[in-house]
Each structure stands twice: as structure tokens, then as C-alpha cells.
PDB file of N, CA and C in Angstrom:
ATOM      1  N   UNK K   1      22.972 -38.422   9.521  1.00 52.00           N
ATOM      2  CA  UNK K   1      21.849 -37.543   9.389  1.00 52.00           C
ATOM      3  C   UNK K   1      22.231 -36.376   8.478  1.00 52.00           C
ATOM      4  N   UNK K   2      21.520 -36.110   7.394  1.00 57.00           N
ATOM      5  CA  UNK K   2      21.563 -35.080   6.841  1.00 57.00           C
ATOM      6  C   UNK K   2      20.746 -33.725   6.905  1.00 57.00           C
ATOM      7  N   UNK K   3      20.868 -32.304   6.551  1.00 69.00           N
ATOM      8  CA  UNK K   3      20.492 -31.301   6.567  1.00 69.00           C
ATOM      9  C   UNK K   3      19.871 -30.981   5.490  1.00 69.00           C
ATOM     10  N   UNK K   4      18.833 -30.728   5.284  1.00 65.00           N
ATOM     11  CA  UNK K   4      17.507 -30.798   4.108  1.00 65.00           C
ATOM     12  C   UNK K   4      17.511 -29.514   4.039  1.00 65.00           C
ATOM     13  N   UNK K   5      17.946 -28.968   2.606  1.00 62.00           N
ATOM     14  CA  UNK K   5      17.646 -27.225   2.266  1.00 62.00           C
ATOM     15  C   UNK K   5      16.833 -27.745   1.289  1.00 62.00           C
ATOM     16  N   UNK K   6      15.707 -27.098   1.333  1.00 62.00           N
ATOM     17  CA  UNK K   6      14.616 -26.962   0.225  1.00 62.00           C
ATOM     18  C   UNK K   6      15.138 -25.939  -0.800  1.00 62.00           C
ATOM     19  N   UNK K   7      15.192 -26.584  -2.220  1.00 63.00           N
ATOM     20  CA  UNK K   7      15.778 -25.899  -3.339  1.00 63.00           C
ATOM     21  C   UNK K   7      14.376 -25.206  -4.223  1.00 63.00           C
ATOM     22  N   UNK K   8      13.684 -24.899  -3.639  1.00 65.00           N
ATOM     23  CA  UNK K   8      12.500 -24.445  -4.212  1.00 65.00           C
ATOM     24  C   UNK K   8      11.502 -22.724  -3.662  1.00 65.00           C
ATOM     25  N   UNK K   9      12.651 -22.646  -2.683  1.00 64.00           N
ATOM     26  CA  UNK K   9      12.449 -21.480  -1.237  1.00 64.00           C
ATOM     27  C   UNK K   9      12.998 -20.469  -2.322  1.00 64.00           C
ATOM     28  N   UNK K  10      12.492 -19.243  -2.198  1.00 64.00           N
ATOM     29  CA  UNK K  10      12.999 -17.904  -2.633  1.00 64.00           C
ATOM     30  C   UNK K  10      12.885 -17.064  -1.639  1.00 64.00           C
ATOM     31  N   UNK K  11      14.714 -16.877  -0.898  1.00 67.00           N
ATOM     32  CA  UNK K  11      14.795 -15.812  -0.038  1.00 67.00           C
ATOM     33  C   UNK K  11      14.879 -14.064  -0.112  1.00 67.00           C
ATOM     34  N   UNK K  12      13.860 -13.619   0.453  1.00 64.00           N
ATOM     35  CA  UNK K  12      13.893 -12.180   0.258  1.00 64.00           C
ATOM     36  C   UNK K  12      14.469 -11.677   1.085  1.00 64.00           C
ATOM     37  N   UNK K  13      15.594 -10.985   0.501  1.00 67.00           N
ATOM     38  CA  UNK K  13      16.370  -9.803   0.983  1.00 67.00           C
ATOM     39  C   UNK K  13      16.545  -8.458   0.940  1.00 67.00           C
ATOM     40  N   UNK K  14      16.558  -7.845   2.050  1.00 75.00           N
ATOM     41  CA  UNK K  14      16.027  -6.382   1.964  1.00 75.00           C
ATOM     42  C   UNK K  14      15.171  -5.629   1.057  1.00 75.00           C
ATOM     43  N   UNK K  15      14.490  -6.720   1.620  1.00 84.00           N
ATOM     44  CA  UNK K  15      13.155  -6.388   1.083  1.00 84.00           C
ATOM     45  C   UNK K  15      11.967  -4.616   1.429  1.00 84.00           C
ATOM     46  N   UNK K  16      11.558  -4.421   0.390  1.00 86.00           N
ATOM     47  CA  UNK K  16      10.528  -3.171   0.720  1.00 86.00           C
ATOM     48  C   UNK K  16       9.231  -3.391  -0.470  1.00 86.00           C
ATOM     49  N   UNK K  17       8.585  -3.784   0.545  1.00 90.00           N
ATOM     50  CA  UNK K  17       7.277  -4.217  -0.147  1.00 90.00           C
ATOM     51  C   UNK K  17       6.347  -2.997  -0.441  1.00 90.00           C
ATOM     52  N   UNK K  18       5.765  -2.982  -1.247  1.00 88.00           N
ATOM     53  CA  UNK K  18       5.338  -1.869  -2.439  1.00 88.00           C
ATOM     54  C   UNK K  18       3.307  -1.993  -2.183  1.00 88.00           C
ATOM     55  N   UNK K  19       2.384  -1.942  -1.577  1.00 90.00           N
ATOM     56  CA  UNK K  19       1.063  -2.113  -1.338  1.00 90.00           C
ATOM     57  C   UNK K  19       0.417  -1.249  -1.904  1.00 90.00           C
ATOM     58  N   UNK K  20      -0.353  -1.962  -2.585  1.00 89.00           N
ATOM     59  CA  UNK K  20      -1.431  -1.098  -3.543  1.00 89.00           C
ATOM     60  C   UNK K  20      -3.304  -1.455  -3.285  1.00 89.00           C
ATOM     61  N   UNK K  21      -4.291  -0.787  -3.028  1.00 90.00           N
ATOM     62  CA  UNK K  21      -5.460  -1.527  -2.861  1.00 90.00           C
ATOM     63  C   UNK K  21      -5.913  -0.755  -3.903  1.00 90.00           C
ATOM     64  N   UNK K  22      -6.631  -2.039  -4.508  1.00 88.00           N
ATOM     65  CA  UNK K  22      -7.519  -1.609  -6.105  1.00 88.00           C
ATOM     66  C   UNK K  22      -8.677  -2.564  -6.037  1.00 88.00           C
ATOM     67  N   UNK K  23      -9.717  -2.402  -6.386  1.00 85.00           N
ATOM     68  CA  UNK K  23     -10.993  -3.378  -6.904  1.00 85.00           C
ATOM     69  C   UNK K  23     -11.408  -4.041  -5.373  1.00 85.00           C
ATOM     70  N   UNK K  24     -11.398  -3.284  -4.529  1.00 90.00           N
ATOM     71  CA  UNK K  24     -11.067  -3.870  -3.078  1.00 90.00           C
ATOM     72  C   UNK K  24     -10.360  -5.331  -2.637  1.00 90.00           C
ATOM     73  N   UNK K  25      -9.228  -5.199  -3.224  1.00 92.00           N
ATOM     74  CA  UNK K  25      -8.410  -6.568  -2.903  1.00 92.00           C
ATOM     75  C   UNK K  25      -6.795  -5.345  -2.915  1.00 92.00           C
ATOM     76  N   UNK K  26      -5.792  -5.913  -1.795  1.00 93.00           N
ATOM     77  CA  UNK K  26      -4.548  -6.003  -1.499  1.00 93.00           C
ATOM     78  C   UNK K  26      -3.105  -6.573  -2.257  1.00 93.00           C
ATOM     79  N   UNK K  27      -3.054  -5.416  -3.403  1.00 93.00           N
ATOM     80  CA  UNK K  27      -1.850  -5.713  -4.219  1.00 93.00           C
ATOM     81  C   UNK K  27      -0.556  -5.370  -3.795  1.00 93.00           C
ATOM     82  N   UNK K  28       0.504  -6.754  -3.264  1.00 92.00           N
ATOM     83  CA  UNK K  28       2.057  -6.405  -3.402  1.00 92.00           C
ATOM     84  C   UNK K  28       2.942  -6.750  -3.836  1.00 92.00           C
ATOM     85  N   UNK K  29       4.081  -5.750  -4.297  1.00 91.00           N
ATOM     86  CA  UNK K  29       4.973  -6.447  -5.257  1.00 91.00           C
ATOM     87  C   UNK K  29       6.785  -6.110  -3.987  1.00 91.00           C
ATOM     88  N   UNK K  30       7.313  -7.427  -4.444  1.00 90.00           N
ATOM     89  CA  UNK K  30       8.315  -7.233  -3.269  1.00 90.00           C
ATOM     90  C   UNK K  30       9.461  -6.482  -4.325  1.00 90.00           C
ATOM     91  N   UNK K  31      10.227  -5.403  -3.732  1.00 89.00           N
ATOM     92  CA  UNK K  31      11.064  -4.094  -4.486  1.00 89.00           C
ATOM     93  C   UNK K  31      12.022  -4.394  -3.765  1.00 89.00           C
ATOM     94  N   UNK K  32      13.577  -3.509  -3.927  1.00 88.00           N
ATOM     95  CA  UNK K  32      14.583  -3.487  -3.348  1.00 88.00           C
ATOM     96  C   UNK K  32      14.054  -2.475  -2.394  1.00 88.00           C
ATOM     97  N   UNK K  33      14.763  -1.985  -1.230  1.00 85.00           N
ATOM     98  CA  UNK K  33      14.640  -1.101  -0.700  1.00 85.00           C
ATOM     99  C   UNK K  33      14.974   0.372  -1.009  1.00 85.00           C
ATOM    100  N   UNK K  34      16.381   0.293  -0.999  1.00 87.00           N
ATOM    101  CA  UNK K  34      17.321   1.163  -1.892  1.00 87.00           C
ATOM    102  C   UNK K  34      16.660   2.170  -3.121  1.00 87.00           C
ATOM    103  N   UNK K  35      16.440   0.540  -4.284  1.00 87.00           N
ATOM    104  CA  UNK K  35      16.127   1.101  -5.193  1.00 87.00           C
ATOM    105  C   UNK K  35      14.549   2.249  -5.415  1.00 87.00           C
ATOM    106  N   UNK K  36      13.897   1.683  -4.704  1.00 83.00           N
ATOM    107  CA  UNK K  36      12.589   1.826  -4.364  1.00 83.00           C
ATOM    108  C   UNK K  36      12.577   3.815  -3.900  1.00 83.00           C
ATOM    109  N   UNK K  37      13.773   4.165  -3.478  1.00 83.00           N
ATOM    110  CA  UNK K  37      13.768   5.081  -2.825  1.00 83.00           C
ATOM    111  C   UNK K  37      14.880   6.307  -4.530  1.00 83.00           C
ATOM    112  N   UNK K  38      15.400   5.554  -4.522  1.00 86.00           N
ATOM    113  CA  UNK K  38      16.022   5.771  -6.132  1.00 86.00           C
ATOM    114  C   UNK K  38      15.313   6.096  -6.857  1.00 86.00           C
ATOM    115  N   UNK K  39      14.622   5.535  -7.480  1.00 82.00           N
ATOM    116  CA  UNK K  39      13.386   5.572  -8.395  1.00 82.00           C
ATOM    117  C   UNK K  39      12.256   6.908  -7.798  1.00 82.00           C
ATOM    118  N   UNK K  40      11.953   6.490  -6.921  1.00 80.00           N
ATOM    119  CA  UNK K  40      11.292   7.949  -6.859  1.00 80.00           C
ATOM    120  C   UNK K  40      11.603   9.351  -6.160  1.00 80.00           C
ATOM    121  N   UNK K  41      13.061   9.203  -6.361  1.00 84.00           N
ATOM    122  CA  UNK K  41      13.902  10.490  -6.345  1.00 84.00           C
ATOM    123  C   UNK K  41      14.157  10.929  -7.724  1.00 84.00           C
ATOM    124  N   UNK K  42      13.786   9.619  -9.093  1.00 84.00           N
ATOM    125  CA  UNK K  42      13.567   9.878 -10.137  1.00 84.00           C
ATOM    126  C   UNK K  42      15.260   9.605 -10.738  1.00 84.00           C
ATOM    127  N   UNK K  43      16.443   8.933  -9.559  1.00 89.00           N
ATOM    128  CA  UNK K  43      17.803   8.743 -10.218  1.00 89.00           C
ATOM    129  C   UNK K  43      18.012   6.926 -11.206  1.00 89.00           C
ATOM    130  N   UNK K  44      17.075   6.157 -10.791  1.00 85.00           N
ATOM    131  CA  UNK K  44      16.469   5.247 -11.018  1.00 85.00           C
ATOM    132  C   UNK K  44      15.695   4.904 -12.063  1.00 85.00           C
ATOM    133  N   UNK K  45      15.680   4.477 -13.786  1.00 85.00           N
ATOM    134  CA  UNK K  45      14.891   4.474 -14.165  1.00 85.00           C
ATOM    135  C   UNK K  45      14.596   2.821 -15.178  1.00 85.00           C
ATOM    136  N   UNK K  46      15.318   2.376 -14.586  1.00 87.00           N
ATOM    137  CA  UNK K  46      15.175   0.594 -14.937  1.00 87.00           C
ATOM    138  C   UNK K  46      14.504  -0.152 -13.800  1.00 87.00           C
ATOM    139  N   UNK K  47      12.998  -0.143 -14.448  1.00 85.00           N
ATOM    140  CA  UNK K  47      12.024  -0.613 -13.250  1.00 85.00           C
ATOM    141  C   UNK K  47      12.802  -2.201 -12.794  1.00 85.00           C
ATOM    142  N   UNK K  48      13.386  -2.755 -14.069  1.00 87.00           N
ATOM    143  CA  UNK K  48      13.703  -4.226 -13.246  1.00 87.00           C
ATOM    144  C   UNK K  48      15.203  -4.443 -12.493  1.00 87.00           C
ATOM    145  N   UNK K  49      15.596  -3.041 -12.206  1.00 89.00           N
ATOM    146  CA  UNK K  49      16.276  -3.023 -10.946  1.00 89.00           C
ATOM    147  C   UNK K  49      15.707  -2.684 -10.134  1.00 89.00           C
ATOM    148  N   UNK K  50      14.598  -2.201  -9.961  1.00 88.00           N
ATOM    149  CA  UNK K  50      13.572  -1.709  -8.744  1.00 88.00           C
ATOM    150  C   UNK K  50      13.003  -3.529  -7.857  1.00 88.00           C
ATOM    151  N   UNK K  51      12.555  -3.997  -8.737  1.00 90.00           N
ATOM    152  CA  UNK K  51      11.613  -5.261  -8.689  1.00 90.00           C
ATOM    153  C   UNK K  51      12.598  -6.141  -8.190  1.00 90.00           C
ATOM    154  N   UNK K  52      12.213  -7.227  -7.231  1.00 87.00           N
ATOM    155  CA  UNK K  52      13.104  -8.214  -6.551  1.00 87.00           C
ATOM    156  C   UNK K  52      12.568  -9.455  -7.506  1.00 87.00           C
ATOM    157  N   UNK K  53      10.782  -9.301  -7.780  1.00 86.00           N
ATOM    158  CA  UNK K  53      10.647 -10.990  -8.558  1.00 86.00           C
ATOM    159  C   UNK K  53       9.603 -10.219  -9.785  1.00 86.00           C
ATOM    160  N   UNK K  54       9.104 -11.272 -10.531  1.00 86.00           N
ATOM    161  CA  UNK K  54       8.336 -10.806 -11.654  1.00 86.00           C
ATOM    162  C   UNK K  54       7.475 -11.470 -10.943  1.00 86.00           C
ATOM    163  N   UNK K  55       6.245 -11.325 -10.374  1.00 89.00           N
ATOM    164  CA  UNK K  55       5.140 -11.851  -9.734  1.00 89.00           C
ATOM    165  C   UNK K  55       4.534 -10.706  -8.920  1.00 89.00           C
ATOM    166  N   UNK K  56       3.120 -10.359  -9.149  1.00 92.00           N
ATOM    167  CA  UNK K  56       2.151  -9.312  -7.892  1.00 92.00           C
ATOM    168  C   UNK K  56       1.742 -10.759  -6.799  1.00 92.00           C
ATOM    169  N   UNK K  57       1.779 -10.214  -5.456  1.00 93.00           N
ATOM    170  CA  UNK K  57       1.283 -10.853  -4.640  1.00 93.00           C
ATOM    171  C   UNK K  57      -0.057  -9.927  -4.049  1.00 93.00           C
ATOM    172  N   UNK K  58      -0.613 -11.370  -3.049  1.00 94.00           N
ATOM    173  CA  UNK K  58      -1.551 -11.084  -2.420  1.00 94.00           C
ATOM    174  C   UNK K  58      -0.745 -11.133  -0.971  1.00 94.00           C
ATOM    175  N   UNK K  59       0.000 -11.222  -0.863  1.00 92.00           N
ATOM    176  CA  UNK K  59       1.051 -11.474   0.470  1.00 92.00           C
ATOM    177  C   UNK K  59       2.411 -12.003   0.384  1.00 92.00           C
ATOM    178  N   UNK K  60       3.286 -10.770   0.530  1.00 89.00           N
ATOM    179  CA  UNK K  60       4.946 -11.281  -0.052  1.00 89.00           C
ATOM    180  C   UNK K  60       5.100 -12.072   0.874  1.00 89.00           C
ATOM    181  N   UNK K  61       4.856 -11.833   1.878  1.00 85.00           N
ATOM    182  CA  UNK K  61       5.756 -12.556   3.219  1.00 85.00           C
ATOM    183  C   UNK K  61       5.238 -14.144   3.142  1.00 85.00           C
ATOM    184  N   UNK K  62       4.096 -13.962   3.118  1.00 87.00           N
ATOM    185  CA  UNK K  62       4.218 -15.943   2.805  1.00 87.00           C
ATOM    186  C   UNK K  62       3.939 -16.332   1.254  1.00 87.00           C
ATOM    187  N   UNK K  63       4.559 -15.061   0.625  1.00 86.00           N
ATOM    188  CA  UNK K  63       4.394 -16.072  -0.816  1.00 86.00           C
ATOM    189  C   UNK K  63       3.121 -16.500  -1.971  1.00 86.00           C
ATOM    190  N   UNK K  64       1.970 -15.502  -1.439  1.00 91.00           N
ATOM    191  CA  UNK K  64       0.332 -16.332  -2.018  1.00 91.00           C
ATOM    192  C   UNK K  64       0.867 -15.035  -3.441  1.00 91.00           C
ATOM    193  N   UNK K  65       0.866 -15.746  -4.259  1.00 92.00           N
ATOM    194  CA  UNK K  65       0.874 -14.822  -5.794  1.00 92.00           C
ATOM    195  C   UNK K  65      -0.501 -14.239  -5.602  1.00 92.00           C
ATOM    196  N   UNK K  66      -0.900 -13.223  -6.470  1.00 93.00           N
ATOM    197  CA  UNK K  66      -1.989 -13.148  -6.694  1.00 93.00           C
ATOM    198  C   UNK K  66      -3.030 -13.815  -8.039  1.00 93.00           C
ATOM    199  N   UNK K  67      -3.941 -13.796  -8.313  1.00 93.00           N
ATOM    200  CA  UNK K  67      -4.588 -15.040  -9.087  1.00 93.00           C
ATOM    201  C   UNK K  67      -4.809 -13.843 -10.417  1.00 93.00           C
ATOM    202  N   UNK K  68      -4.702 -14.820 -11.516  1.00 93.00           N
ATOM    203  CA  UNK K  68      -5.050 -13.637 -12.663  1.00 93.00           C
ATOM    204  C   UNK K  68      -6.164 -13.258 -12.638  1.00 93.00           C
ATOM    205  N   UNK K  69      -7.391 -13.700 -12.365  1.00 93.00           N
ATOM    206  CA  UNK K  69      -8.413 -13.495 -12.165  1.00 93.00           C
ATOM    207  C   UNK K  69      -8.455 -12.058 -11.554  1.00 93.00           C
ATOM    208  N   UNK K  70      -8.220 -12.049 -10.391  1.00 92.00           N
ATOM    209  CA  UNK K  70      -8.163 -11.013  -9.005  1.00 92.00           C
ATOM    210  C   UNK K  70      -7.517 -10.075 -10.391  1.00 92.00           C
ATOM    211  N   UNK K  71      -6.727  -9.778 -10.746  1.00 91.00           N
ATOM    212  CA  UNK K  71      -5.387  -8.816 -11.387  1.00 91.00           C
ATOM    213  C   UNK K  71      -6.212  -8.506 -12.645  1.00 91.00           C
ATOM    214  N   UNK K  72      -6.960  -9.102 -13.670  1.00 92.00           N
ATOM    215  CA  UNK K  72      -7.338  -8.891 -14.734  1.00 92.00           C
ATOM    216  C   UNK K  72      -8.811  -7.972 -13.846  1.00 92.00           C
ATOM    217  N   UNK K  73      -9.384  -7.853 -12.852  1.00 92.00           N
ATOM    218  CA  UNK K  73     -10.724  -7.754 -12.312  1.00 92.00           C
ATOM    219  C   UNK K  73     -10.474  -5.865 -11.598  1.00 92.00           C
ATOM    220  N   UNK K  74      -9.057  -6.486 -10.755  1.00 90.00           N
ATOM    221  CA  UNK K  74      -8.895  -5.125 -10.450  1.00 90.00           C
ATOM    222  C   UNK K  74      -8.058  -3.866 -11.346  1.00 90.00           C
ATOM    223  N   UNK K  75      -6.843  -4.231 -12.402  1.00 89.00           N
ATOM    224  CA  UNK K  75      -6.487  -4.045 -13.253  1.00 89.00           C
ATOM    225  C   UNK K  75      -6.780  -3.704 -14.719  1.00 89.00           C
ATOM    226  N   UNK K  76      -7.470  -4.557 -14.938  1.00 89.00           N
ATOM    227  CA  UNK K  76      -7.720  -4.700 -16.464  1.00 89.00           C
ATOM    228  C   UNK K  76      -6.875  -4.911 -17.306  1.00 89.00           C
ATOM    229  N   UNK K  77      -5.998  -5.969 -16.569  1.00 89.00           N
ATOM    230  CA  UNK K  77      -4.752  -6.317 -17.576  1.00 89.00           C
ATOM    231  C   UNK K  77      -4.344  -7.624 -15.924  1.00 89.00           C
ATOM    232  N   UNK K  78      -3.914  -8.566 -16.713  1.00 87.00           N
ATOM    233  CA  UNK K  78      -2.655  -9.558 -16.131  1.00 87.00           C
ATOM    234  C   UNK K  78      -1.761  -9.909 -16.344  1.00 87.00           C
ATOM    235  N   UNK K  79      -1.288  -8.747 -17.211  1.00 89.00           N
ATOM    236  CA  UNK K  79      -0.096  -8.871 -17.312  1.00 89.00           C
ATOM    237  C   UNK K  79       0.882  -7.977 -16.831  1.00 89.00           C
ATOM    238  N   UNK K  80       2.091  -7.757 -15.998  1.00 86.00           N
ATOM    239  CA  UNK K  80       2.519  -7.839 -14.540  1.00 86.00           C
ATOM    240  C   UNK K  80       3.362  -6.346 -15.029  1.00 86.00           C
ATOM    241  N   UNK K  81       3.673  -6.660 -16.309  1.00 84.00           N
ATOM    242  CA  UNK K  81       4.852  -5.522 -17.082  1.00 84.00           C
ATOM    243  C   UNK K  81       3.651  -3.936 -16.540  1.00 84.00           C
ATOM    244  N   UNK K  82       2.537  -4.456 -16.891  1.00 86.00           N
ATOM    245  CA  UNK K  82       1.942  -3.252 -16.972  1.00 86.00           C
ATOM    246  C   UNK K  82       0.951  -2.730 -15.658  1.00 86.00           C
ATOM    247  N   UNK K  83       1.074  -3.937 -14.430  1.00 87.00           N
ATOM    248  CA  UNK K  83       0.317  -3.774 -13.696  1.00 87.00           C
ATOM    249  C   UNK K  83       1.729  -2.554 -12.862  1.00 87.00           C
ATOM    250  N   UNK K  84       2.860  -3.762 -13.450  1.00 85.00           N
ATOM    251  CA  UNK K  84       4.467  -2.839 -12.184  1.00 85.00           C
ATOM    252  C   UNK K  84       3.995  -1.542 -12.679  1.00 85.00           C
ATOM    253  N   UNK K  85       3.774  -0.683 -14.008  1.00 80.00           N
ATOM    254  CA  UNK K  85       3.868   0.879 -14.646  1.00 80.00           C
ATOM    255  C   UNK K  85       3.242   1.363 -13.688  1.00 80.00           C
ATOM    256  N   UNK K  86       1.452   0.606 -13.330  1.00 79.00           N
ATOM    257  CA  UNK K  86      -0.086   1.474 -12.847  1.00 79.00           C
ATOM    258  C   UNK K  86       0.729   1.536 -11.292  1.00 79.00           C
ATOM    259  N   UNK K  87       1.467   0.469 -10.923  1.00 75.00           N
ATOM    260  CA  UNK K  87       1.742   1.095  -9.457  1.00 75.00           C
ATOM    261  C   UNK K  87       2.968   1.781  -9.040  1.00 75.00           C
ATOM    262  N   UNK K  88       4.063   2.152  -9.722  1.00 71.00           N
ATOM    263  CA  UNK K  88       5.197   2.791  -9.892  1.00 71.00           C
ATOM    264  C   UNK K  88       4.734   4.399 -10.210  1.00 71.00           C
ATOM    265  N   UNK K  89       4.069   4.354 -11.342  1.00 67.00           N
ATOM    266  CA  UNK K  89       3.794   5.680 -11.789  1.00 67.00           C
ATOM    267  C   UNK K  89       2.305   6.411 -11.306  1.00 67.00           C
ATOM    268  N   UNK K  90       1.546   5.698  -9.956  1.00 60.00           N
ATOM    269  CA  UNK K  90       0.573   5.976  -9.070  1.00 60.00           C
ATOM    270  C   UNK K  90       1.590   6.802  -8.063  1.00 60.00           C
ATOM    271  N   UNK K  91       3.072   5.715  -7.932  1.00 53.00           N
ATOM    272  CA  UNK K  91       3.333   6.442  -6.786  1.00 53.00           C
ATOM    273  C   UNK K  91       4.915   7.238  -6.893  1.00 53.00           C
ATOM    274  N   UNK K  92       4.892   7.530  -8.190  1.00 48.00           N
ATOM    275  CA  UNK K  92       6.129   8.088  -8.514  1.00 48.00           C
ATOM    276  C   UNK K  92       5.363  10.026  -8.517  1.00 48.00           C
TER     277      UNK K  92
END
């Protein structure tokens, strides 16, 4: 009998999830913890040491990305470089 690891799983670790509500829908992006606290002490200024994945969710914990649709609607952009700025520098 063998032991089946799914090579397709992305484990989050110390994790500190980042929640934003815009266009009435639930934006999160999963962050370090640490860094998260770095950054807006302002010692921190390489957002992609802040960021754990390049993806906005609609729910880190099980994984639902959010849809470009949703992101271009509440945003006005889907693209992720600039959605991370609107919610970093909302809450920096």
C-alpha cells in the first residue's frame, strides 16, 4: 500500500490573510505574517516579499481564486500587480 501526496496542493504557511471589500464582493490575498507587519511599519518595501502567491482570492483557506470578471468590475484592472498597490497602499 502506498501513501498518495497530491503534488498539486499549495501549503500555506504562516499565513496572514490581507481582506479587502470593494464593488460589494470579498477580496483576499494570502501575505506573510511577519512581513505584513514590516511593511506597514514602512521597514519593508519589496511587496513580493510581503505576498505568499501571485493570485487575489475570494477565499484563501479553500483556495476559490477570484474570477477576472469580479476583479476587473470591482477594480478596474485584473491585473493583480496593481490590484496588490490599491490594497497595500489603502492600508499602509
Amino acid at each position: 500500500m502506498s501513501i498518495f501526496t497530491p503534488t498539486n496542493q499549495i501549503r500555506l504557511t504562516n499565513v496572514a490573510v490581507v481582506r479587502m471589500k470593494k464593488g460589494g464582493k470579498r477580496f483576499e490575498i494570502a501575505c506573510y505574517k511577519n512581513k505584513v507587519m514590516s511593511w506597514r511599519s514602512g521597514a519593508e518595501r519589496d511587496l513580493d516579499e510581503v505576498l505568499q502567491t501571485n493570485s487575489v482570492f475570494m477565499n484563501v483557506s479553500k483556495g476559490q481564486v477570484a474570477k477576472k470578471e469580479d476583479l476587473s468590475k470591482a477594480f478596474g484592472t485584473d491585473d493583480s500587480t496593481e490590484i496588490y498597490k490599491i490594497y497595500f497602499w489603502k492600508s499602509h
